Structures are given as structure tokens and as C-alpha cells.
PDB file of C-alpha atoms in Angstrom:
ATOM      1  CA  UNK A   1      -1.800   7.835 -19.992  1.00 61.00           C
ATOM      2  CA  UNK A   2      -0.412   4.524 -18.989  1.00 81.00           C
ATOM      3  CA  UNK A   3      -0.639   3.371 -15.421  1.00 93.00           C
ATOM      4  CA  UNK A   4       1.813   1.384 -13.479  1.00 97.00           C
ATOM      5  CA  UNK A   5       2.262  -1.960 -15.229  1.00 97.00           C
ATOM      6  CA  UNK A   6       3.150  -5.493 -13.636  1.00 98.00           C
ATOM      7  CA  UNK A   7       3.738  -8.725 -14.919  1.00 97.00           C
ATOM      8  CA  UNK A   8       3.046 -11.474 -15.197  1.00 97.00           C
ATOM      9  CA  UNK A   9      -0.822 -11.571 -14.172  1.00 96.00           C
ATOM     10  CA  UNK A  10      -0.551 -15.127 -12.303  1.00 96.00           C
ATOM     11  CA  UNK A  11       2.099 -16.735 -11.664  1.00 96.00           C
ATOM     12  CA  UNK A  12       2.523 -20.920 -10.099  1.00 98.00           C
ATOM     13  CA  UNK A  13       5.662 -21.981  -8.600  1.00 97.00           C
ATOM     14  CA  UNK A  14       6.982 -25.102  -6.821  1.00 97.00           C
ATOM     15  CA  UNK A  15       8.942 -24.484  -3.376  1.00 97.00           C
ATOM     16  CA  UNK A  16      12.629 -23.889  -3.654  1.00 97.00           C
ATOM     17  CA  UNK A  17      12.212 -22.329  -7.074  1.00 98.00           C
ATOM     18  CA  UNK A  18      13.182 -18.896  -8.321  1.00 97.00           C
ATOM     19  CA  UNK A  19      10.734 -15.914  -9.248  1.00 98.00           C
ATOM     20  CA  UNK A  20      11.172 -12.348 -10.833  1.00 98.00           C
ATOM     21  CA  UNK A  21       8.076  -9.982 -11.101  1.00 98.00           C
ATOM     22  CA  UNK A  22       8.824  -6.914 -13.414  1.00 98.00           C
ATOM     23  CA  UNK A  23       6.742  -3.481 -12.865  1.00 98.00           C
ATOM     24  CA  UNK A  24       6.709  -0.173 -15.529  1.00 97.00           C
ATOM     25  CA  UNK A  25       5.837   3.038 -13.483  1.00 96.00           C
ATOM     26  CA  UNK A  26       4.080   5.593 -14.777  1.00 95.00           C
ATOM     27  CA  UNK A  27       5.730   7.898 -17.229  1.00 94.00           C
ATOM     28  CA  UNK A  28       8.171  10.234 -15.668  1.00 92.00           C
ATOM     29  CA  UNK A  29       7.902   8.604 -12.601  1.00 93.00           C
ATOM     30  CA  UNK A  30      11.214   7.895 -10.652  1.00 93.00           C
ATOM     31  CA  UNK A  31      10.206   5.712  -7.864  1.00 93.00           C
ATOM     32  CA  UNK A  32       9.429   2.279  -7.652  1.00 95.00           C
ATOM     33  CA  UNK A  33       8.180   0.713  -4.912  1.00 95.00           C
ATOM     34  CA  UNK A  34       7.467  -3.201  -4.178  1.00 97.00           C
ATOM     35  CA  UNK A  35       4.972  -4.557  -1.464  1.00 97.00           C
ATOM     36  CA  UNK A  36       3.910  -8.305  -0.532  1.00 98.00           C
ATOM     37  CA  UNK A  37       0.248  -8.082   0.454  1.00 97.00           C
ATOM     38  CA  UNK A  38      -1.033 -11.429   2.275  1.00 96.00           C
ATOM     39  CA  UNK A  39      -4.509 -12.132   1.984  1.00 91.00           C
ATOM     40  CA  UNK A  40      -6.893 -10.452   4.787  1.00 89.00           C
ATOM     41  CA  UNK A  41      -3.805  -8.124   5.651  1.00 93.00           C
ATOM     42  CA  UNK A  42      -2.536  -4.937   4.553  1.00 95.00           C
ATOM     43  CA  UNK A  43       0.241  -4.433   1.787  1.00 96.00           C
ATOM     44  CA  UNK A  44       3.812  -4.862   3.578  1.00 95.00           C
ATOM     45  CA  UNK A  45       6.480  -2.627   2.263  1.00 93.00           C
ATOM     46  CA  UNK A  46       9.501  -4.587   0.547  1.00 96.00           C
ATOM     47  CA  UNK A  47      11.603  -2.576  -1.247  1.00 92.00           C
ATOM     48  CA  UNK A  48      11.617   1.061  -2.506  1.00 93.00           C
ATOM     49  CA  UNK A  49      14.303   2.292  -5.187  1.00 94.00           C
ATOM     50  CA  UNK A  50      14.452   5.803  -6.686  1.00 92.00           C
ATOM     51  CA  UNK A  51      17.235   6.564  -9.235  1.00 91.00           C
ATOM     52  CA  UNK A  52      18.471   2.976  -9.503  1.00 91.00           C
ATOM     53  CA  UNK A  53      19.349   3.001  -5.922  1.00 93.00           C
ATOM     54  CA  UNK A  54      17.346   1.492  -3.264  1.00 93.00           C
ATOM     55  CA  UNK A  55      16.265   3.754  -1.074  1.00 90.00           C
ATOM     56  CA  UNK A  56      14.243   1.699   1.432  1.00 88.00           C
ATOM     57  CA  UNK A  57      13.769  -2.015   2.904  1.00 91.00           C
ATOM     58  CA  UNK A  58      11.558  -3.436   4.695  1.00 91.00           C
ATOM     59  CA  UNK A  59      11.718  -6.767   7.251  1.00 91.00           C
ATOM     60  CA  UNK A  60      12.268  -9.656   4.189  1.00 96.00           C
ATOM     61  CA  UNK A  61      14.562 -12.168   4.238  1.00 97.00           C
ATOM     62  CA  UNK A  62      17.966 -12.011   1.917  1.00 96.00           C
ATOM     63  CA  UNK A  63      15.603 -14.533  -0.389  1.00 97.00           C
ATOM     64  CA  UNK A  64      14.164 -11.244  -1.591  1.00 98.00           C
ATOM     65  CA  UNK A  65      15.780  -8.449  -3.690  1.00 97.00           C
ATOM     66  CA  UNK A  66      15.342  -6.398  -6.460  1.00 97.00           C
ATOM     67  CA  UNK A  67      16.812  -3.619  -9.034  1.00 97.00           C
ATOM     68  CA  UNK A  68      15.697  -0.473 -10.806  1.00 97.00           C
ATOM     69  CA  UNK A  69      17.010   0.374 -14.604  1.00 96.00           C
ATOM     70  CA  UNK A  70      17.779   3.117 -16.171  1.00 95.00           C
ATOM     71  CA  UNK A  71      14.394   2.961 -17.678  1.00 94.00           C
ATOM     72  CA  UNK A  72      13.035   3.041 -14.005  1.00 96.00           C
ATOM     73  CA  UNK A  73      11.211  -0.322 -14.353  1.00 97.00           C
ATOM     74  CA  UNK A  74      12.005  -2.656 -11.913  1.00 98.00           C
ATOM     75  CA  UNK A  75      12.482  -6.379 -10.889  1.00 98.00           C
ATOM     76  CA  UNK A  76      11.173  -8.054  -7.773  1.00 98.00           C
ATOM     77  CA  UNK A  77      13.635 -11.758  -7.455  1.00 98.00           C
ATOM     78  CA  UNK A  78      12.617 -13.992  -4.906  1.00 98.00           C
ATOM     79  CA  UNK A  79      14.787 -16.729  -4.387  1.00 97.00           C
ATOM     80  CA  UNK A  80      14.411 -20.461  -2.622  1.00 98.00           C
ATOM     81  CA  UNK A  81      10.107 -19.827  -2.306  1.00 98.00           C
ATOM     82  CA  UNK A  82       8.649 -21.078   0.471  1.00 97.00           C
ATOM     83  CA  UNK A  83       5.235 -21.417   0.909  1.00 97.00           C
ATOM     84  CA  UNK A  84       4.471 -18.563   2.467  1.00 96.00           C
ATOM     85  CA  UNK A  85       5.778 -16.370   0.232  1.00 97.00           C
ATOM     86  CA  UNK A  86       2.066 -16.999  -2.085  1.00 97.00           C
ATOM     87  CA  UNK A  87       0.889 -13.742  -1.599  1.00 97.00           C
ATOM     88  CA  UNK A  88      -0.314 -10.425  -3.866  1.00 97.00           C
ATOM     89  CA  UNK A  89       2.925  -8.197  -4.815  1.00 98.00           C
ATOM     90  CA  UNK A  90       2.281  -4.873  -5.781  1.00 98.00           C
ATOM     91  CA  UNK A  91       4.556  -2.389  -7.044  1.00 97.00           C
ATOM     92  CA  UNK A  92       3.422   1.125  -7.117  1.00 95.00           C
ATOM     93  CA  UNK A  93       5.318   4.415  -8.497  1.00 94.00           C
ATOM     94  CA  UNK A  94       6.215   7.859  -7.322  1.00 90.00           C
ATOM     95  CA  UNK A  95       6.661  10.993  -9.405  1.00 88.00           C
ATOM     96  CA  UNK A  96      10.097  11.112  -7.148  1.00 83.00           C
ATOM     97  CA  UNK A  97      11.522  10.185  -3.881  1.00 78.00           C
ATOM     98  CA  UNK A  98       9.476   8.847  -1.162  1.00 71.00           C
ATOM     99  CA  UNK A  99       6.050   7.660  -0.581  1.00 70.00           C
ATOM    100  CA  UNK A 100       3.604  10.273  -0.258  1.00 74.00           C
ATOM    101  CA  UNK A 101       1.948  10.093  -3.683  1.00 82.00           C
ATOM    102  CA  UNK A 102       1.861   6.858  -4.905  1.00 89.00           C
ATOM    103  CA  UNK A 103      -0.218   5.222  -7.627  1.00 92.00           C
ATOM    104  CA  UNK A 104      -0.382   1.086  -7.318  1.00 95.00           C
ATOM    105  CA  UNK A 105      -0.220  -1.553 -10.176  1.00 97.00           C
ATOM    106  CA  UNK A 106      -2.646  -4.502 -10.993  1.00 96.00           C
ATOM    107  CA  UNK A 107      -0.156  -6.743  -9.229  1.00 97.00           C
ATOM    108  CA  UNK A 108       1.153 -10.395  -9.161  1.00 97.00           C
ATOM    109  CA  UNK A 109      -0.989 -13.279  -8.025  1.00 97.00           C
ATOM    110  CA  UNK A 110       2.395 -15.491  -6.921  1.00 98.00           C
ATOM    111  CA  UNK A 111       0.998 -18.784  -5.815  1.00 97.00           C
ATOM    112  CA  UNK A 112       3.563 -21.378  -4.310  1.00 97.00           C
ATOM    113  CA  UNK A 113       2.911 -24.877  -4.241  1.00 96.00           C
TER     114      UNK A 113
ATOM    115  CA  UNK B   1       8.311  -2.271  16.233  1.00 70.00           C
ATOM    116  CA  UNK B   2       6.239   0.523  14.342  1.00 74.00           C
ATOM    117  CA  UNK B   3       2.481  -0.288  13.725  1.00 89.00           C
ATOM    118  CA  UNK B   4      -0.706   1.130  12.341  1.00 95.00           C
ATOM    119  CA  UNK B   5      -3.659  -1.073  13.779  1.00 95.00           C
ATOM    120  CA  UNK B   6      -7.333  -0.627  12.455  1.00 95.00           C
ATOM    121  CA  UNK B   7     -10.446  -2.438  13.476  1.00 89.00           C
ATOM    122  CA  UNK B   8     -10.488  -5.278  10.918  1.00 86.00           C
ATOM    123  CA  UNK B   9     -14.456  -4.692  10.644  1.00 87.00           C
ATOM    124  CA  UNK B  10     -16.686  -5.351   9.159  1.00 93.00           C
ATOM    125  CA  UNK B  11     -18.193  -1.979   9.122  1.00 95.00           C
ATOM    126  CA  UNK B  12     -21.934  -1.938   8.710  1.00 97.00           C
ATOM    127  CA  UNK B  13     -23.905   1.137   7.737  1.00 96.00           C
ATOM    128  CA  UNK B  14     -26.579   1.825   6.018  1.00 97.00           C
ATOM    129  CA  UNK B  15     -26.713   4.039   2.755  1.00 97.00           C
ATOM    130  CA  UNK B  16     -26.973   7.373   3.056  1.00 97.00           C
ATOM    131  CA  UNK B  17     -25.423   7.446   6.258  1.00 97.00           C
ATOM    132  CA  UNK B  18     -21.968   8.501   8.297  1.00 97.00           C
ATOM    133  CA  UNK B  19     -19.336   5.956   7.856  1.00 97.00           C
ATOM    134  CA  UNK B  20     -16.513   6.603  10.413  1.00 97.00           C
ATOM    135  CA  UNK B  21     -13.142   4.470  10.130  1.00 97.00           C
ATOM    136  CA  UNK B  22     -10.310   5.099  12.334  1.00 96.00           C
ATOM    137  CA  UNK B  23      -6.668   4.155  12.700  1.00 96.00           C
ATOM    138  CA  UNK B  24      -3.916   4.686  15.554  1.00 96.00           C
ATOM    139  CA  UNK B  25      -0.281   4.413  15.034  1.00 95.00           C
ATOM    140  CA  UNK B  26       2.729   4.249  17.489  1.00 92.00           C
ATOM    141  CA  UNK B  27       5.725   6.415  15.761  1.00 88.00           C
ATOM    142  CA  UNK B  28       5.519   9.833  17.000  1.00 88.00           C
ATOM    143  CA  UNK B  29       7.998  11.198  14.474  1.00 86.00           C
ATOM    144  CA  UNK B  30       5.069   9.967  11.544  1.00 88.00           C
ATOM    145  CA  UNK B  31       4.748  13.374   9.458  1.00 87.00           C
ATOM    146  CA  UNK B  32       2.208  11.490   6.829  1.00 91.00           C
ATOM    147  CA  UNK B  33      -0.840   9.994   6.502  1.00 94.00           C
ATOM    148  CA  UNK B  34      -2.979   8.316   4.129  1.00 95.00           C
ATOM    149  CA  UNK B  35      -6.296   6.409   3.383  1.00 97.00           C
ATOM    150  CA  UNK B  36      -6.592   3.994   0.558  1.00 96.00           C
ATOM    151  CA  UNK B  37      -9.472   2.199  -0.305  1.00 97.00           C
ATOM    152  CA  UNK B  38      -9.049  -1.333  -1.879  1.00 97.00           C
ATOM    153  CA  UNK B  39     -12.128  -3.525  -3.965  1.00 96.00           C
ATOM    154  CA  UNK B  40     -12.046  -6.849  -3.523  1.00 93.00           C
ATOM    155  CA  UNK B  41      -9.620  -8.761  -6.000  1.00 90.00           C
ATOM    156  CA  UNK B  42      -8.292  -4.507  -6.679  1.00 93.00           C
ATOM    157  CA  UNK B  43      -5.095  -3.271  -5.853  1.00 95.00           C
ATOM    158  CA  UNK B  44      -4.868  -0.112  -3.274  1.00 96.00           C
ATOM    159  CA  UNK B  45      -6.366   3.685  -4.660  1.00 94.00           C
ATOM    160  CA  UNK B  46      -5.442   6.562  -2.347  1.00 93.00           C
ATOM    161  CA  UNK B  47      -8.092   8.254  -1.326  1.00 94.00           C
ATOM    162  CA  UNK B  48      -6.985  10.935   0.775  1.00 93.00           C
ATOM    163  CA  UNK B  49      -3.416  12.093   2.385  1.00 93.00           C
ATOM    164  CA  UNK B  50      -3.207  14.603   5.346  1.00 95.00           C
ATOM    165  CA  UNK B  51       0.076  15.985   7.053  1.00 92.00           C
ATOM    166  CA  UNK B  52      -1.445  18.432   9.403  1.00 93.00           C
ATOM    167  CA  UNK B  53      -3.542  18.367  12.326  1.00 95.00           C
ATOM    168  CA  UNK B  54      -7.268  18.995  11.871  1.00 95.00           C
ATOM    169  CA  UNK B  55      -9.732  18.177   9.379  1.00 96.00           C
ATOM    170  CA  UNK B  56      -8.888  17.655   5.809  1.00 96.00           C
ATOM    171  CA  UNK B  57     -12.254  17.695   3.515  1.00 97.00           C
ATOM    172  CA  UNK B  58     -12.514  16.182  -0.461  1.00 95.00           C
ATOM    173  CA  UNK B  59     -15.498  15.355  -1.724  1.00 96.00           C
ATOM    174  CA  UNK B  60     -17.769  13.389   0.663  1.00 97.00           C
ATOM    175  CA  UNK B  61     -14.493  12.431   2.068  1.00 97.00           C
ATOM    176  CA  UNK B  62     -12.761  13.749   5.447  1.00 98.00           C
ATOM    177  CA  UNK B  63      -9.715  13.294   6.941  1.00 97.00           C
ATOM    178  CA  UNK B  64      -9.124  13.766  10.732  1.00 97.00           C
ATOM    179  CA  UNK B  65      -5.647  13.935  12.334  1.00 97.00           C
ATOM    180  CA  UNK B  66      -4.572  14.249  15.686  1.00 96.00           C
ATOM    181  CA  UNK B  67      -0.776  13.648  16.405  1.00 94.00           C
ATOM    182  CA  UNK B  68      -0.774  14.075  20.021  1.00 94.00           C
ATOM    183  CA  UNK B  69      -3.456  11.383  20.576  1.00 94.00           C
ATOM    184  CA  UNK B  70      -1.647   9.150  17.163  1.00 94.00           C
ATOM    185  CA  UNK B  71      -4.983   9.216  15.781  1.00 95.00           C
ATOM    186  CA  UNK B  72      -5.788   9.117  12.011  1.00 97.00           C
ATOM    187  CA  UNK B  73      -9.606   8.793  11.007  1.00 97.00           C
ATOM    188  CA  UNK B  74     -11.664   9.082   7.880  1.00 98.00           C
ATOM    189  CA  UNK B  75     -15.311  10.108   8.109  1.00 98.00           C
ATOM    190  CA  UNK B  76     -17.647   9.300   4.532  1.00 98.00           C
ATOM    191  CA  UNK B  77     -20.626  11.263   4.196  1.00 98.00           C
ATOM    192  CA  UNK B  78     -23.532   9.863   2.310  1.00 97.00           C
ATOM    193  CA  UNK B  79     -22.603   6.301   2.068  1.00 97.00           C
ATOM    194  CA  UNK B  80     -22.936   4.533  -1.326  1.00 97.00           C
ATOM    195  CA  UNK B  81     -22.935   1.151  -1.755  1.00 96.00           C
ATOM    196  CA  UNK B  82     -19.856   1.913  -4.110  1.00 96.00           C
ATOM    197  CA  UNK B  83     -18.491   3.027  -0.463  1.00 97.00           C
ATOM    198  CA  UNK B  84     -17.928  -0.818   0.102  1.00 97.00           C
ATOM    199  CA  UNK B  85     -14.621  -2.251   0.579  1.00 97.00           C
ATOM    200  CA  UNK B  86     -11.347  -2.417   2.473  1.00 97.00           C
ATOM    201  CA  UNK B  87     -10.072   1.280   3.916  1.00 98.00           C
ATOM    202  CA  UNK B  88      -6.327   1.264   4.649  1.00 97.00           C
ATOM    203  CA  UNK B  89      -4.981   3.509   7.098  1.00 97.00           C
ATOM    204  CA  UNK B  90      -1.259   4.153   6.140  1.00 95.00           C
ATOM    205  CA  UNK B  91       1.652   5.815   7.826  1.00 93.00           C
ATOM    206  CA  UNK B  92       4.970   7.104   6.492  1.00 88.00           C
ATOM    207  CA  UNK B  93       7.808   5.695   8.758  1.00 79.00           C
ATOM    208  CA  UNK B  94      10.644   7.995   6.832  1.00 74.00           C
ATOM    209  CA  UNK B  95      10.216   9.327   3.714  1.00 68.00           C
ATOM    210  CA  UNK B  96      11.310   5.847   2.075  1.00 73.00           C
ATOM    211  CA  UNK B  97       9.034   3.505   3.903  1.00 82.00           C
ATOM    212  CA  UNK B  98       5.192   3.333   4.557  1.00 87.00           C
ATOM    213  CA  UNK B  99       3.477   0.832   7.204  1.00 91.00           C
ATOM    214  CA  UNK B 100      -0.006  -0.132   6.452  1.00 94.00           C
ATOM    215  CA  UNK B 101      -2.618  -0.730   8.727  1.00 95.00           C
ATOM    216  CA  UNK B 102      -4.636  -4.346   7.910  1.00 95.00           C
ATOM    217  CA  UNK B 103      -7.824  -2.553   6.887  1.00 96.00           C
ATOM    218  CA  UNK B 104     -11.216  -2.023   7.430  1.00 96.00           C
ATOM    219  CA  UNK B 105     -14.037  -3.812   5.867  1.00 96.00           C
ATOM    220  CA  UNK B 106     -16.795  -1.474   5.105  1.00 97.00           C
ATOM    221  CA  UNK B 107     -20.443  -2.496   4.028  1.00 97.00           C
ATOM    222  CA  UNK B 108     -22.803  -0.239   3.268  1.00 97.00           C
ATOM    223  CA  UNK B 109     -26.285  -1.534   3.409  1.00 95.00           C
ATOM    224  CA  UNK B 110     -28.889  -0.665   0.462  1.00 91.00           C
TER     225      UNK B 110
END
């Protein structure tokens, strides 16, 4: 079976610009979660959306949103990057709501220059 | 503000051995708990989950939990040098929101 997939791989950007990650959970799998994860730091919960709705948020500016479709992929948008927004985004999937069992993706290498 | 903190290591031990790795985190209401270990350049595998007080055992793997004391640990038996990488404590907040600690980097020595 298919894991959770994320692209793209890599990605370079150029402050001010726009950015939308996409992630495909895990077959049958309702939840979608997105985290930023900062080099030398832990993953730091963004978003999490189960059913199309979002279900959690964590401390991100407005710049950052997202959506769920009725597919249950989902889109991570970052608008007006900064330079600290270069970081490792992960999205990882749950069979439903919540985060107990969740199974991460490959991620996004987001670099902002 | 809600935290998990970890000692950001490195961890030293040497094969074979007891690797302990701990964790503490400051919500009470926390009903959840998880390990995940992450390889370098490797997004986050969980490892372990434990909801319960006590000692949770899988593998060469154990889980420890103590809520009164907000105390989370993870004891590996017979260290491999496969053992090596980052351990992250993490801590559901509500059931739609996790906080992860920073990690611990384990070495295990050949």
C-alpha cells in the first residue's frame, strides 16, 4: 500500500512569493495533518483538517492556510514568504479524527531565498 | 504556553547497552503520548504511544509514563547502532493538536 505522499520534493522561492505544498494520505485515511519542522527542532503543528474541515491550528501567521478535498488530499498555501519560513513541512495522515496514530510523509524541502 | 522539553543530547551509549531518553511536559489535562524516532534527512516514524500510567513494553522498546510527575520516558534495550538518531517525545494537547518535544540525539557506539 501507498504511504502518505507530498510534493514537490524541493522546492526554491524568492521572499514575498507564494507557495502551495500538496499531500495524498494514505488510503482510507480521513485526516490530514500539516507541520513546519525547522532544522535542529521538533516538527511544529500547523494545521489539522478531517472531513474537509479544519479541525486544529496551531501558532502561524494568517500567511499560512490550507484546505482538504473531497478526495482528502490537501494543500498547504503560504503566502508573502519570509525567510524564515525555509523549513521541512510534513504532512502526515490519520485513519480519522485526531492525532494519536499518525503516519508522516517524505516532506517538502521549502527553501526561501 | 504548553511545552514538551527533552535533553537535546547527544546521547552516547555503547552497543548493547540501556539507552534511556526522557521527556517532561507541562499540560496536566495531556491524555497521550508518543515517541517517534527520526533518521537524519527522514521524516518522523512512531515508535511507541502510551495513554496510561506504567510501563508500556514492544519489542526492545519501553515506554514509561507518569502523569503526576509529567514524565514521559523511553528505555531501549540492547542498543544497535540502527538505534541512532533523533527520539521525539510528543504530547497530545486536544485531540486535534500534538506538541513535539525538540528531540534527542542518540548515538550508539560500535
Amino acid at each position: 500500500d501507498a504511504g502518505v505522499t507530498q510534493s514537490p520534493t524541493h522546492l526554491i522561492k524568492t521572499r514575498g512569493q507564494h507557495v502551495t505544498l500538496r499531500c495524498s494520505p494514505i488510503s482510507g485515511h480521513k485526516s490530514v495533518s500539516w507541520y513546519q519542522q525547522v532544522l535542529g527542532q521538533g516538527p511544529q503543528f500547523i494545521f489539522q483538517y478531517y472531513e474537509k474541515e479544519e479541525r486544529g491550528r496551531g501558532n502561524f501567521p494568517d500567511r499560512f492556510s490550507a484546505r482538504q478535498f473531497p478526495n482528502y488530499s490537501s494543500e498547504l498555501n503560504v503566502n508573502a514568504l519570509l525567510l524564515g519560513d525555509s523549513a521541512l513541512y510534513l504532512c502526515a495522515s490519520s485513519p480519522d479524527r485526531g492525532t494519536d496514530t499518525q503516519y508522516f510523509g517524505p516532506g517538502t524541502r521549502l527553501t526561501v531565498l | 504556553q504548553k511545552e514538551v522539553e527533552q535533553n537535546s543530547g547527544p546521547l552516547s551509549v555503547p552497543e548493547g547497552a540501556i539507552a534511556s531518553l526522557n521527556c517532561t511536559y507541562s499540560d496536566r489535562g495531556s491524555q497521550s503520548f508518543f515517541w517517534y524516532r527520526q533518521y537524519s534527512g527522514k521524516s518522523p516514524e512512531l515508535i511507541m504511544s502510551i495513554y496510561s500510567n506504567g510501563d508500556k513494553e514492544d519489542g526492545r522498546f519501553t515506554a514509561q509514563l507518569n502523569k503526576a510527575s509529567q514524565y514521559v520516558s523511553l528505555l531501549i534495550r540492547d542498543s544497535q547502532p540502527s538505534d541512532s538518531a533523533t527520539y521525539l517525545c510528543a504530547v497530545n494537547i486536544n485531540s486535534d493538536k500534538i506538541i513535539f518535544g525538540k528531540g534527542t540525539r542518540l548515538h550508539i557506539l560500535p
